[in-house]
Tab-separated table of C-alpha atoms in Angstrom:
chain	number	residue	atom	x	y	z
A	5	MET	CA	36.179	-28.261	7.011
A	6	SER	CA	35.615	-25.970	4.075
A	7	GLU	CA	32.246	-24.699	5.543
A	8	THR	CA	34.090	-23.644	8.686
A	9	VAL	CA	36.911	-21.965	6.812
A	10	ALA	CA	34.261	-20.018	4.886
A	11	ASP	CA	32.698	-19.038	8.176
A	12	THR	CA	36.026	-17.588	9.440
A	13	GLU	CA	36.465	-15.635	6.225
A	14	SER	CA	32.913	-14.339	6.238
A	15	LEU	CA	33.258	-13.316	9.844
A	16	MET	CA	36.488	-11.267	8.844
A	17	GLU	CA	34.828	-9.864	5.781
A	18	GLN	CA	31.808	-8.875	7.723
A	19	GLU	CA	33.909	-7.138	10.340
A	20	SER	CA	36.164	-5.235	7.815
A	21	ARG	CA	33.048	-4.262	5.690
A	22	LEU	CA	31.489	-2.727	8.718
A	23	SER	CA	34.673	-0.851	9.706
A	24	GLU	CA	35.382	0.336	6.199
A	25	SER	CA	32.032	1.905	5.685
A	26	PRO	CA	31.463	4.321	8.524
A	27	SER	CA	29.816	6.831	6.145
A	28	ALA	CA	28.059	4.321	3.749
A	29	VAL	CA	24.637	5.090	2.374
A	30	PRO	CA	21.782	3.977	4.728
A	31	GLY	CA	20.734	0.471	3.902
A	32	THR	CA	24.181	-0.723	2.771
A	33	VAL	CA	25.326	-1.447	6.323
A	34	ARG	CA	23.945	-3.763	8.985
A	35	PRO	CA	20.696	-2.714	10.659
A	36	GLY	CA	21.457	-0.641	13.748
A	37	GLY	CA	21.252	2.869	14.813
A	38	ARG	CA	23.947	5.380	15.570
A	39	THR	CA	24.815	3.680	18.864
A	40	ALA	CA	25.431	0.354	17.060
A	41	LYS	CA	27.576	1.980	14.546
A	42	VAL	CA	29.656	3.714	17.166
A	43	ARG	CA	30.132	0.506	19.052
A	44	ARG	CA	31.126	-1.316	15.707
A	45	ALA	CA	33.670	1.481	14.920
A	46	VAL	CA	35.144	1.594	18.370
A	47	LEU	CA	35.408	-2.365	18.633
A	48	ASP	CA	36.995	-2.579	15.205
A	49	ALA	CA	39.522	0.122	16.257
A	50	THR	CA	40.186	-1.896	19.460
A	51	GLU	CA	40.795	-5.018	17.480
A	52	ASP	CA	43.037	-3.159	15.094
A	53	ALA	CA	45.081	-1.875	18.031
A	54	LEU	CA	45.268	-5.123	19.871
A	55	ALA	CA	46.382	-6.887	16.664
A	56	ALA	CA	49.019	-4.219	15.957
A	57	SER	CA	50.590	-3.746	19.426
A	58	GLY	CA	48.689	-5.722	22.215
A	59	PHE	CA	46.850	-4.875	25.372
A	60	HIS	CA	49.335	-2.757	27.315
A	61	THR	CA	49.613	0.069	24.763
A	62	LEU	CA	45.875	0.214	24.309
A	63	ASN	CA	44.994	3.987	24.446
A	64	MET	CA	41.553	5.392	24.705
A	65	ASP	CA	42.343	8.639	22.765
A	66	GLN	CA	43.936	6.732	19.947
A	67	ILE	CA	40.921	4.337	19.848
A	68	ALA	CA	38.584	7.348	19.668
A	69	ALA	CA	40.640	9.009	16.916
A	70	SER	CA	40.930	5.728	14.815
A	71	ALA	CA	37.094	5.106	15.199
A	72	GLY	CA	36.288	8.639	14.230
A	73	VAL	CA	34.294	8.820	17.560
A	74	GLY	CA	34.467	11.664	20.206
A	75	LYS	CA	36.789	10.869	23.173
A	76	THR	CA	34.012	11.719	25.563
A	77	THR	CA	31.842	9.029	24.143
A	78	VAL	CA	34.510	6.449	24.356
A	79	TYR	CA	35.439	7.318	27.910
A	80	ARG	CA	31.813	7.428	28.985
A	81	ARG	CA	30.729	4.268	27.370
A	82	TRP	CA	33.890	2.017	27.859
A	83	GLY	CA	35.638	3.684	30.709
A	84	SER	CA	39.100	2.078	30.261
A	85	PRO	CA	41.101	-0.277	28.128
A	86	VAL	CA	39.597	-3.026	30.129
A	87	GLY	CA	36.212	-1.926	29.248
A	88	LEU	CA	37.126	-2.032	25.445
A	89	VAL	CA	38.588	-5.525	25.774
A	90	THR	CA	35.669	-6.946	27.707
A	91	ASP	CA	33.207	-5.441	25.231
A	92	LEU	CA	35.197	-6.834	22.257
A	93	LEU	CA	35.041	-10.327	23.895
A	94	HIS	CA	31.344	-10.027	24.276
A	95	ASP	CA	31.010	-8.965	20.699
A	96	MET	CA	33.233	-11.866	19.485
A	97	ALA	CA	31.046	-14.233	21.435
A	98	GLU	CA	27.806	-12.712	19.932
A	99	GLN	CA	29.258	-12.879	16.380
A	100	SER	CA	30.533	-16.500	16.493
A	101	LEU	CA	28.786	-18.707	13.996
A	102	PRO	CA	26.971	-22.045	14.310
A	103	ALA	CA	28.928	-25.357	14.675
A	104	ALA	CA	29.656	-27.661	11.715
A	105	ASP	CA	27.189	-30.447	10.943
A	106	THR	CA	29.170	-32.755	8.648
A	107	GLY	CA	27.265	-35.884	9.621
A	108	SER	CA	30.111	-37.481	11.632
A	109	LEU	CA	31.758	-36.675	14.847
A	110	ALA	CA	35.276	-36.948	13.172
A	111	GLY	CA	34.172	-34.496	10.503
A	112	ASP	CA	32.774	-31.995	12.947
A	113	LEU	CA	35.798	-32.086	15.309
A	114	ARG	CA	38.024	-31.674	12.251
A	115	ALA	CA	36.026	-28.592	11.269
A	116	ASN	CA	36.331	-27.300	14.869
A	117	ALA	CA	40.129	-28.031	14.959
A	118	ALA	CA	40.586	-26.414	11.526
A	119	LEU	CA	38.841	-23.196	12.645
A	120	VAL	CA	40.930	-23.000	15.856
A	121	HIS	CA	44.071	-23.743	13.799
A	122	ARG	CA	43.173	-21.017	11.200
A	123	THR	CA	42.250	-18.404	13.697
A	124	LEU	CA	45.438	-18.859	15.854
A	125	THR	CA	47.780	-18.923	12.777
A	126	ASP	CA	46.048	-16.000	11.051
A	127	PRO	CA	48.430	-12.998	11.613
A	128	ARG	CA	45.684	-10.611	12.732
A	129	MET	CA	43.483	-12.943	14.743
A	130	GLY	CA	46.414	-14.758	16.244
A	131	ALA	CA	47.721	-11.419	17.549
A	132	VAL	CA	44.228	-10.482	18.800
A	133	PHE	CA	43.974	-13.785	20.758
A	134	ARG	CA	47.427	-13.460	22.196
A	135	ALA	CA	46.490	-9.926	23.289
A	136	VAL	CA	43.209	-10.916	24.999
A	137	ILE	CA	44.911	-13.851	26.747
A	138	ALA	CA	47.547	-11.572	27.981
A	139	ALA	CA	44.925	-8.986	29.091
A	140	ALA	CA	43.119	-11.786	30.983
A	141	ALA	CA	46.398	-12.650	32.721
A	142	CYS	CA	46.595	-9.142	34.108
A	143	ASP	CA	43.000	-8.257	34.764
A	144	GLU	CA	40.251	-10.216	36.372
A	145	GLU	CA	37.432	-8.450	34.372
A	146	CYS	CA	39.169	-9.423	31.232
A	147	ALA	CA	39.561	-12.907	32.521
A	148	THR	CA	35.837	-13.190	33.230
A	149	ALA	CA	34.980	-11.952	29.701
A	150	LEU	CA	37.499	-14.398	28.193
A	151	ARG	CA	35.933	-17.321	30.170
A	152	GLY	CA	32.528	-16.180	28.812
A	153	PHE	CA	33.787	-16.070	25.326
A	154	TYR	CA	35.068	-19.635	25.465
A	155	ARG	CA	31.977	-20.842	27.393
A	156	THR	CA	29.805	-19.477	24.446
A	157	ARG	CA	32.002	-21.145	21.812
A	158	LEU	CA	31.908	-24.466	23.630
A	159	GLU	CA	28.243	-24.416	24.077
A	160	GLU	CA	27.659	-23.549	20.464
A	161	TRP	CA	29.656	-26.670	19.477
A	162	ALA	CA	28.172	-28.982	22.089
A	163	PRO	CA	25.390	-30.247	19.776
A	164	VAL	CA	28.182	-31.919	17.737
A	165	VAL	CA	28.687	-34.283	20.566
A	166	THR	CA	25.002	-34.719	21.451
A	167	ARG	CA	24.415	-35.733	17.761
A	168	ALA	CA	27.318	-38.069	17.953
A	169	ALA	CA	25.998	-39.709	21.066
A	170	ALA	CA	22.629	-40.217	19.370
A	171	ARG	CA	24.484	-41.869	16.485
A	172	GLY	CA	26.283	-44.119	18.978
A	173	GLU	CA	29.620	-42.593	18.117
A	174	VAL	CA	30.605	-41.788	21.699
A	175	PRO	CA	29.591	-43.601	24.878
A	176	ALA	CA	26.445	-42.398	26.575
A	177	GLY	CA	27.157	-39.687	29.221
A	178	THR	CA	30.135	-38.202	27.331
A	179	ASP	CA	30.722	-34.562	28.605
A	180	ALA	CA	30.458	-32.573	25.435
A	181	LEU	CA	32.295	-29.579	26.668
A	182	GLU	CA	35.181	-31.722	27.964
A	183	LEU	CA	35.537	-33.505	24.555
A	184	LEU	CA	35.514	-30.074	22.795
A	185	ARG	CA	38.122	-28.610	25.229
A	186	ALA	CA	40.272	-31.638	24.444
A	187	VAL	CA	40.290	-30.757	20.793
A	188	SER	CA	41.254	-27.071	21.356
A	189	ALA	CA	43.654	-27.532	24.249
A	190	PRO	CA	46.629	-28.940	22.486
A	191	LEU	CA	46.589	-26.105	19.808
A	192	TYR	CA	46.145	-23.400	22.414
A	193	TYR	CA	48.945	-25.023	24.560
A	194	ARG	CA	51.426	-24.650	21.623
A	195	PHE	CA	50.115	-21.099	20.774
A	196	ALA	CA	49.829	-19.419	24.183
A	197	VAL	CA	51.874	-21.550	26.553
A	198	SER	CA	54.922	-23.510	25.147
A	199	ARG	CA	54.962	-21.111	22.178
A	200	GLU	CA	55.846	-23.771	19.700
A	201	ASP	CA	54.995	-23.730	16.035
A	202	LEU	CA	51.376	-24.786	15.165
A	203	HIS	CA	50.662	-26.706	11.985
A	204	GLU	CA	47.643	-28.434	10.386
A	205	THR	CA	49.127	-31.832	11.411
A	206	HIS	CA	48.664	-30.729	15.056
A	207	ALA	CA	44.933	-30.004	14.450
A	208	GLU	CA	44.644	-33.468	12.928
A	209	ARG	CA	46.468	-35.173	15.755
A	210	SER	CA	44.429	-33.309	18.303
A	211	VAL	CA	41.226	-34.624	16.618
A	212	GLN	CA	42.549	-38.233	16.476
A	213	ALA	CA	43.524	-38.161	20.203
A	214	ALA	CA	40.197	-36.705	21.279
A	215	LEU	CA	38.230	-39.257	19.306
A	216	ALA	CA	40.278	-42.112	20.752
A	217	ALA	CA	39.869	-40.778	24.261
A	218	ALA	CA	36.120	-40.231	23.754
A	219	ALA	CA	35.700	-43.833	22.481
A	220	ALA	CA	37.554	-45.004	25.481
A	221	GLY	CA	35.092	-43.221	27.807
A	222	ALA	CA	37.628	-40.701	29.019
A	223	PHE	CA	35.060	-37.873	28.794
A	224	VAL	CA	32.174	-39.746	30.378
A	225	ALA	CA	30.807	-37.216	32.986
A	226	SER	CA	31.844	-39.202	36.059
A	227	PRO	CA	34.968	-41.225	34.986
A	228	ALA	CA	35.390	-42.741	38.446
A	229	PRO	CA	33.385	-43.034	41.654
A	230	GLY	CA	33.670	-39.885	43.673
A	231	ALA	CA	35.372	-37.885	40.872
A	232	ASP	CA	34.292	-34.479	39.791
B	196	MET	CA	52.677	-39.112	42.745
B	197	SER	CA	53.933	-38.399	46.276
B	198	GLU	CA	57.540	-38.290	44.937
B	199	THR	CA	56.675	-35.563	42.580
B	200	VAL	CA	54.724	-33.597	45.077
B	201	ALA	CA	57.748	-33.849	47.311
B	202	ASP	CA	59.925	-32.627	44.419
B	203	THR	CA	57.728	-29.535	44.054
B	204	GLU	CA	58.001	-28.751	47.738
B	205	SER	CA	61.706	-29.276	47.919
B	206	LEU	CA	62.181	-26.974	44.861
B	207	MET	CA	60.126	-24.255	46.585
B	208	GLU	CA	61.976	-24.843	49.963
B	209	GLN	CA	65.367	-24.703	48.180
B	210	GLU	CA	64.431	-21.418	46.625
B	211	SER	CA	63.104	-19.901	49.744
B	212	ARG	CA	66.108	-21.060	51.830
B	213	LEU	CA	68.479	-19.494	49.424
B	214	SER	CA	66.520	-16.241	49.375
B	215	GLU	CA	66.190	-16.162	53.134
B	216	SER	CA	69.943	-16.616	53.854
B	217	PRO	CA	71.822	-13.844	51.999
B	218	SER	CA	74.257	-13.467	54.766
B	219	ALA	CA	74.379	-17.133	56.049
B	220	VAL	CA	77.628	-18.677	57.305
B	221	PRO	CA	79.650	-20.074	54.395
B	222	GLY	CA	78.877	-23.777	53.778
B	223	THR	CA	75.160	-23.502	54.798
B	224	VAL	CA	74.150	-22.240	51.428
B	225	ARG	CA	74.518	-23.769	48.000
B	226	PRO	CA	78.131	-23.668	46.517
B	227	GLY	CA	78.679	-20.699	44.363
B	228	GLY	CA	80.522	-17.478	44.774
B	229	ARG	CA	79.238	-13.878	45.122
B	230	THR	CA	78.020	-13.781	41.563
B	231	ALA	CA	75.836	-16.942	42.026
B	232	LYS	CA	74.418	-15.470	45.381
B	233	VAL	CA	73.612	-12.158	43.583
B	234	ARG	CA	71.910	-13.980	40.777
B	235	ARG	CA	69.939	-16.110	43.270
B	236	ALA	CA	68.868	-13.046	45.248
B	237	VAL	CA	67.829	-11.114	42.073
B	238	LEU	CA	65.830	-14.000	40.604
B	239	ASP	CA	64.148	-14.647	43.901
B	240	ALA	CA	63.189	-11.002	44.077
B	241	THR	CA	62.002	-11.231	40.464
B	242	GLU	CA	59.863	-14.210	41.196
B	243	ASP	CA	58.352	-12.412	44.278
B	244	ALA	CA	57.531	-9.397	42.155
B	245	LEU	CA	55.909	-11.500	39.431
B	246	ALA	CA	53.860	-13.449	41.979
B	247	ALA	CA	52.719	-10.210	43.609
B	248	SER	CA	51.872	-8.093	40.615
B	249	GLY	CA	52.845	-9.571	37.317
B	250	PHE	CA	55.165	-8.680	34.513
B	251	HIS	CA	54.035	-5.147	33.516
B	252	THR	CA	54.888	-3.560	36.798
B	253	LEU	CA	58.349	-5.262	37.123
B	254	ASN	CA	60.639	-2.502	38.161
B	255	MET	CA	64.511	-2.770	38.089
B	256	ASP	CA	65.128	-0.479	41.062
B	257	GLN	CA	62.557	-2.301	43.220
B	258	ILE	CA	64.138	-5.647	42.316
B	259	ALA	CA	67.542	-4.288	43.332
B	260	ALA	CA	66.154	-2.973	46.623
B	261	SER	CA	64.380	-6.162	47.457
B	262	ALA	CA	67.402	-8.313	46.551
B	263	GLY	CA	69.712	-6.182	48.550
B	264	VAL	CA	71.902	-5.682	45.386
B	265	GLY	CA	73.214	-2.466	43.857
B	266	LYS	CA	71.091	-0.989	41.044
B	267	THR	CA	74.091	-0.714	38.808
B	268	THR	CA	74.639	-4.495	39.099
B	269	VAL	CA	71.123	-5.248	38.208
B	270	TYR	CA	71.035	-2.924	35.229
B	271	ARG	CA	74.384	-4.040	33.921
B	272	ARG	CA	73.724	-7.782	34.311
B	273	TRP	CA	70.071	-8.011	33.444
B	274	GLY	CA	69.419	-4.775	31.369
B	275	SER	CA	65.620	-4.757	31.590
B	276	PRO	CA	62.553	-6.541	32.994
B	277	VAL	CA	62.677	-8.814	29.941
B	278	GLY	CA	66.246	-9.770	30.949
B	279	LEU	CA	65.074	-10.619	34.454
B	280	VAL	CA	62.149	-12.799	33.212
B	281	THR	CA	64.174	-14.637	30.633
B	282	ASP	CA	66.997	-15.437	33.235
B	283	LEU	CA	64.256	-16.593	35.727
B	284	LEU	CA	62.981	-18.933	33.086
B	285	HIS	CA	66.373	-20.271	32.394
B	286	ASP	CA	66.907	-20.807	36.106
B	287	MET	CA	63.544	-22.564	36.476
B	288	ALA	CA	64.599	-24.939	33.675
B	289	GLU	CA	67.963	-25.571	35.278
B	290	GLN	CA	66.391	-26.261	38.620
B	291	SER	CA	63.665	-28.609	37.482
B	292	LEU	CA	63.984	-32.121	38.888
B	293	PRO	CA	64.074	-35.517	37.291
B	294	ALA	CA	60.823	-37.160	36.049
B	295	ALA	CA	58.937	-39.751	37.983
B	296	ASP	CA	59.633	-43.491	37.552
B	297	THR	CA	56.714	-45.313	39.223
B	298	GLY	CA	56.965	-48.532	37.065
B	299	SER	CA	54.037	-47.826	34.830
B	300	LEU	CA	53.137	-45.167	32.255
B	301	ALA	CA	49.778	-44.411	34.050
B	302	GLY	CA	51.698	-43.813	37.343
B	303	ASP	CA	54.267	-41.709	35.691
B	304	LEU	CA	51.687	-39.601	33.783
B	305	ARG	CA	49.644	-39.201	36.958
B	306	ALA	CA	52.762	-37.912	38.771
B	307	ASN	CA	53.357	-35.430	35.857
B	308	ALA	CA	49.714	-34.199	35.785
B	309	ALA	CA	49.638	-33.908	39.541
B	310	LEU	CA	52.864	-31.760	39.419
B	311	VAL	CA	51.333	-29.543	36.844
B	312	HIS	CA	48.052	-29.196	38.690
B	313	ARG	CA	49.937	-28.455	42.009
B	314	THR	CA	52.098	-25.826	40.343
B	315	LEU	CA	49.262	-24.028	38.629
B	316	THR	CA	46.927	-24.012	41.554
B	317	ASP	CA	49.711	-22.965	44.087
B	318	PRO	CA	48.880	-19.249	44.723
B	319	ARG	CA	52.516	-18.186	44.258
B	320	MET	CA	53.611	-20.408	41.390
B	321	GLY	CA	50.218	-20.028	39.553
B	322	ALA	CA	50.790	-16.291	39.618
B	323	VAL	CA	54.389	-16.652	38.396
B	324	PHE	CA	53.305	-18.850	35.477
B	325	ARG	CA	50.426	-16.428	34.586
B	326	ALA	CA	53.040	-13.589	34.567
B	327	VAL	CA	55.583	-15.346	32.382
B	328	ILE	CA	52.953	-16.510	29.972
B	329	ALA	CA	51.716	-12.871	29.775
B	330	ALA	CA	55.252	-11.622	29.434
B	331	ALA	CA	55.857	-14.077	26.578
B	332	ALA	CA	52.691	-12.827	24.784
B	333	CYS	CA	54.187	-9.321	24.799
B	334	ASP	CA	57.872	-9.938	24.134
B	335	GLU	CA	59.555	-12.332	21.756
B	336	GLU	CA	62.603	-12.817	24.021
B	337	CYS	CA	60.379	-13.866	26.818
B	338	ALA	CA	58.458	-16.226	24.397
B	339	THR	CA	61.764	-17.860	23.302
B	340	ALA	CA	62.762	-18.363	26.977
B	341	LEU	CA	59.366	-19.815	27.740
B	342	ARG	CA	59.602	-22.144	24.828
B	343	GLY	CA	63.016	-23.262	26.119
B	344	PHE	CA	61.666	-23.779	29.618
B	345	TYR	CA	58.862	-26.160	28.321
B	346	ARG	CA	61.276	-27.911	26.004
B	347	THR	CA	63.580	-28.723	28.857
B	348	ARG	CA	60.635	-30.041	31.047
B	349	LEU	CA	59.301	-32.132	28.142
B	350	GLU	CA	62.706	-33.549	27.512
B	351	GLU	CA	63.264	-34.497	31.138
B	352	TRP	CA	59.965	-36.418	31.154
B	353	ALA	CA	60.535	-38.078	27.711
B	354	PRO	CA	62.194	-41.193	29.288
B	355	VAL	CA	58.841	-42.051	30.900
B	356	VAL	CA	57.424	-42.646	27.409
B	357	THR	CA	60.636	-44.410	26.248
B	358	ARG	CA	60.371	-46.863	29.206
B	359	ALA	CA	56.657	-47.375	28.501
B	360	ALA	CA	57.406	-48.278	24.865
B	361	ALA	CA	60.067	-50.768	26.060
B	362	ARG	CA	57.459	-52.267	28.356
B	363	GLY	CA	54.973	-52.507	25.385
B	364	GLU	CA	52.589	-49.983	27.011
B	365	VAL	CA	52.395	-47.705	23.976
B	366	PRO	CA	52.770	-48.462	20.277
B	367	ALA	CA	56.267	-48.349	18.811
B	368	GLY	CA	57.082	-44.865	17.417
B	369	THR	CA	54.965	-43.081	19.957
B	370	ASP	CA	56.166	-39.393	20.021
B	371	ALA	CA	57.135	-38.853	23.661
B	372	LEU	CA	56.799	-35.076	23.579
B	373	GLU	CA	53.419	-35.091	21.892
B	374	LEU	CA	52.114	-37.559	24.579
B	375	LEU	CA	53.478	-35.413	27.402
B	376	ARG	CA	52.084	-32.233	25.767
B	377	ALA	CA	48.619	-33.996	25.650
B	378	VAL	CA	48.839	-34.531	29.457
B	379	SER	CA	49.665	-30.916	30.193
B	380	ALA	CA	47.561	-29.155	27.541
B	381	PRO	CA	43.986	-29.512	29.033
B	382	LEU	CA	45.360	-28.209	32.367
B	383	TYR	CA	46.997	-25.268	30.903
B	384	TYR	CA	44.015	-24.505	28.610
B	385	ARG	CA	41.804	-24.053	31.688
B	386	PHE	CA	44.482	-22.158	33.589
B	387	ALA	CA	45.776	-19.716	30.963
B	388	VAL	CA	43.157	-19.723	28.076
B	389	SER	CA	39.622	-20.428	29.059
B	390	ARG	CA	40.211	-19.316	32.594
B	391	GLU	CA	38.091	-22.041	34.148
B	392	ASP	CA	38.623	-23.625	37.422
B	393	LEU	CA	41.265	-26.397	37.680
B	394	HIS	CA	40.744	-29.470	39.872
B	395	GLU	CA	42.479	-32.775	40.538
B	396	THR	CA	39.710	-34.530	38.514
B	397	HIS	CA	40.899	-32.565	35.479
B	398	ALA	CA	44.391	-33.879	36.012
B	399	GLU	CA	43.062	-37.461	36.228
B	400	ARG	CA	40.922	-37.050	33.113
B	401	SER	CA	43.777	-35.645	31.170
B	402	VAL	CA	45.843	-38.627	32.073
B	403	GLN	CA	43.057	-41.101	31.108
B	404	ALA	CA	42.510	-39.224	27.790
B	405	ALA	CA	46.215	-39.228	26.984
B	406	LEU	CA	46.589	-43.058	27.832
B	407	ALA	CA	43.638	-43.875	25.692
B	408	ALA	CA	44.913	-41.723	22.691
B	409	ALA	CA	48.454	-43.134	23.064
B	410	ALA	CA	47.109	-46.738	23.077
B	411	ALA	CA	45.195	-45.993	19.835
B	412	GLY	CA	48.389	-44.776	18.207
B	413	ALA	CA	47.290	-41.021	18.123
B	414	PHE	CA	50.866	-39.951	19.145
B	415	VAL	CA	52.818	-42.221	16.742
B	416	ALA	CA	55.298	-40.012	14.960
B	417	SER	CA	53.769	-39.951	11.570
B	418	PRO	CA	50.043	-40.530	11.966
B	419	ALA	CA	49.365	-40.116	8.212
B	420	PRO	CA	51.436	-40.203	4.993
B	421	GLY	CA	52.920	-36.924	4.344
B	422	ALA	CA	52.115	-35.468	7.739
B	423	ASP	CA	54.650	-33.525	9.774
């Protein structure tokens, strides 16, 4: 769990370091030319704006001003607020870090649930996720990018289930992505749908429920003849 | 399952009957005076508009025109698009029908999952739910109304779990709402968050996973000392 918490923090630090050093001495920022730095500045400004006031007030001119980048560049490269959100989602997918490997399925799923819980209850990242979910509800291009983001996350964590199957912790043929979705779903349901409070106890319950369901074979690829 | 499917249809028919008979002969529409009929017409027009183009283009003047109601009435009574959405959510909660009672927990949860699946994959109601979820992401009043809607739905279905506990189908102390949330959550996760396709097999898997988790005690009110 602590490894994953550290991952979240390092991800946030990394992002804020990049955004706070637009004029840093060469060599003190991540490798990448002018284009990469412009993209970083624009995506950080987009994330700031989404966190502060959501998708529907996203304004290209304000993003350009906040990022310290010419308007022409922002319009030419991203085209619209939808273009900014989809590129941010691609970037979030690219930046996501490897899955936990604690030695047990329970430990790995706890790390996953803790990461989801921390992200959604973090004031900044919670607001960003709410904004991208809302953007996806209103725009199909954003929806496709959001689907891609979760697909990348799920695939990154899939080895957790493969390793568990090799250790005999889940039945053969368990669908890794379905098991991982089952861990996240109750947390996102409260966060984005029923709009109820989200606590650590919900993350733990979600893990316990997913482990019990997995042990019972509920996530085996074809649960019943003719299904799926 | 068929009972619940019929419930969904009768709910939709009821709504369309009311909206299609603004000038029907007294006695052929639901009891209620002028005020109730105006509310019905305005909420039907609101639902139409949300289904057609979402929350952010909701326009008070257009709602008044579609409903055949004076603009002044709509502005005075609902005030804003947020007022329309929150009243629609209250209405949806009021109109929701009793839970299934098939004689087994598996049967009742299947009816519940089938209802959620049918609602979210129905082109009109799916679009309405996407719109109210997006509205709730952007506005706290809408979020409170959405939370109230799901609370009402969950509480209506809670007796399903109480009866199952009395029949010895789940461990004593099982938290009814948590078990019901576990059935809905994977379906809503695909629908509103990861934006993946939603099929009947997902509804069945969600029921199997929730049953296995419930049997293992994952939804017993206090899963660990000090929790919740």
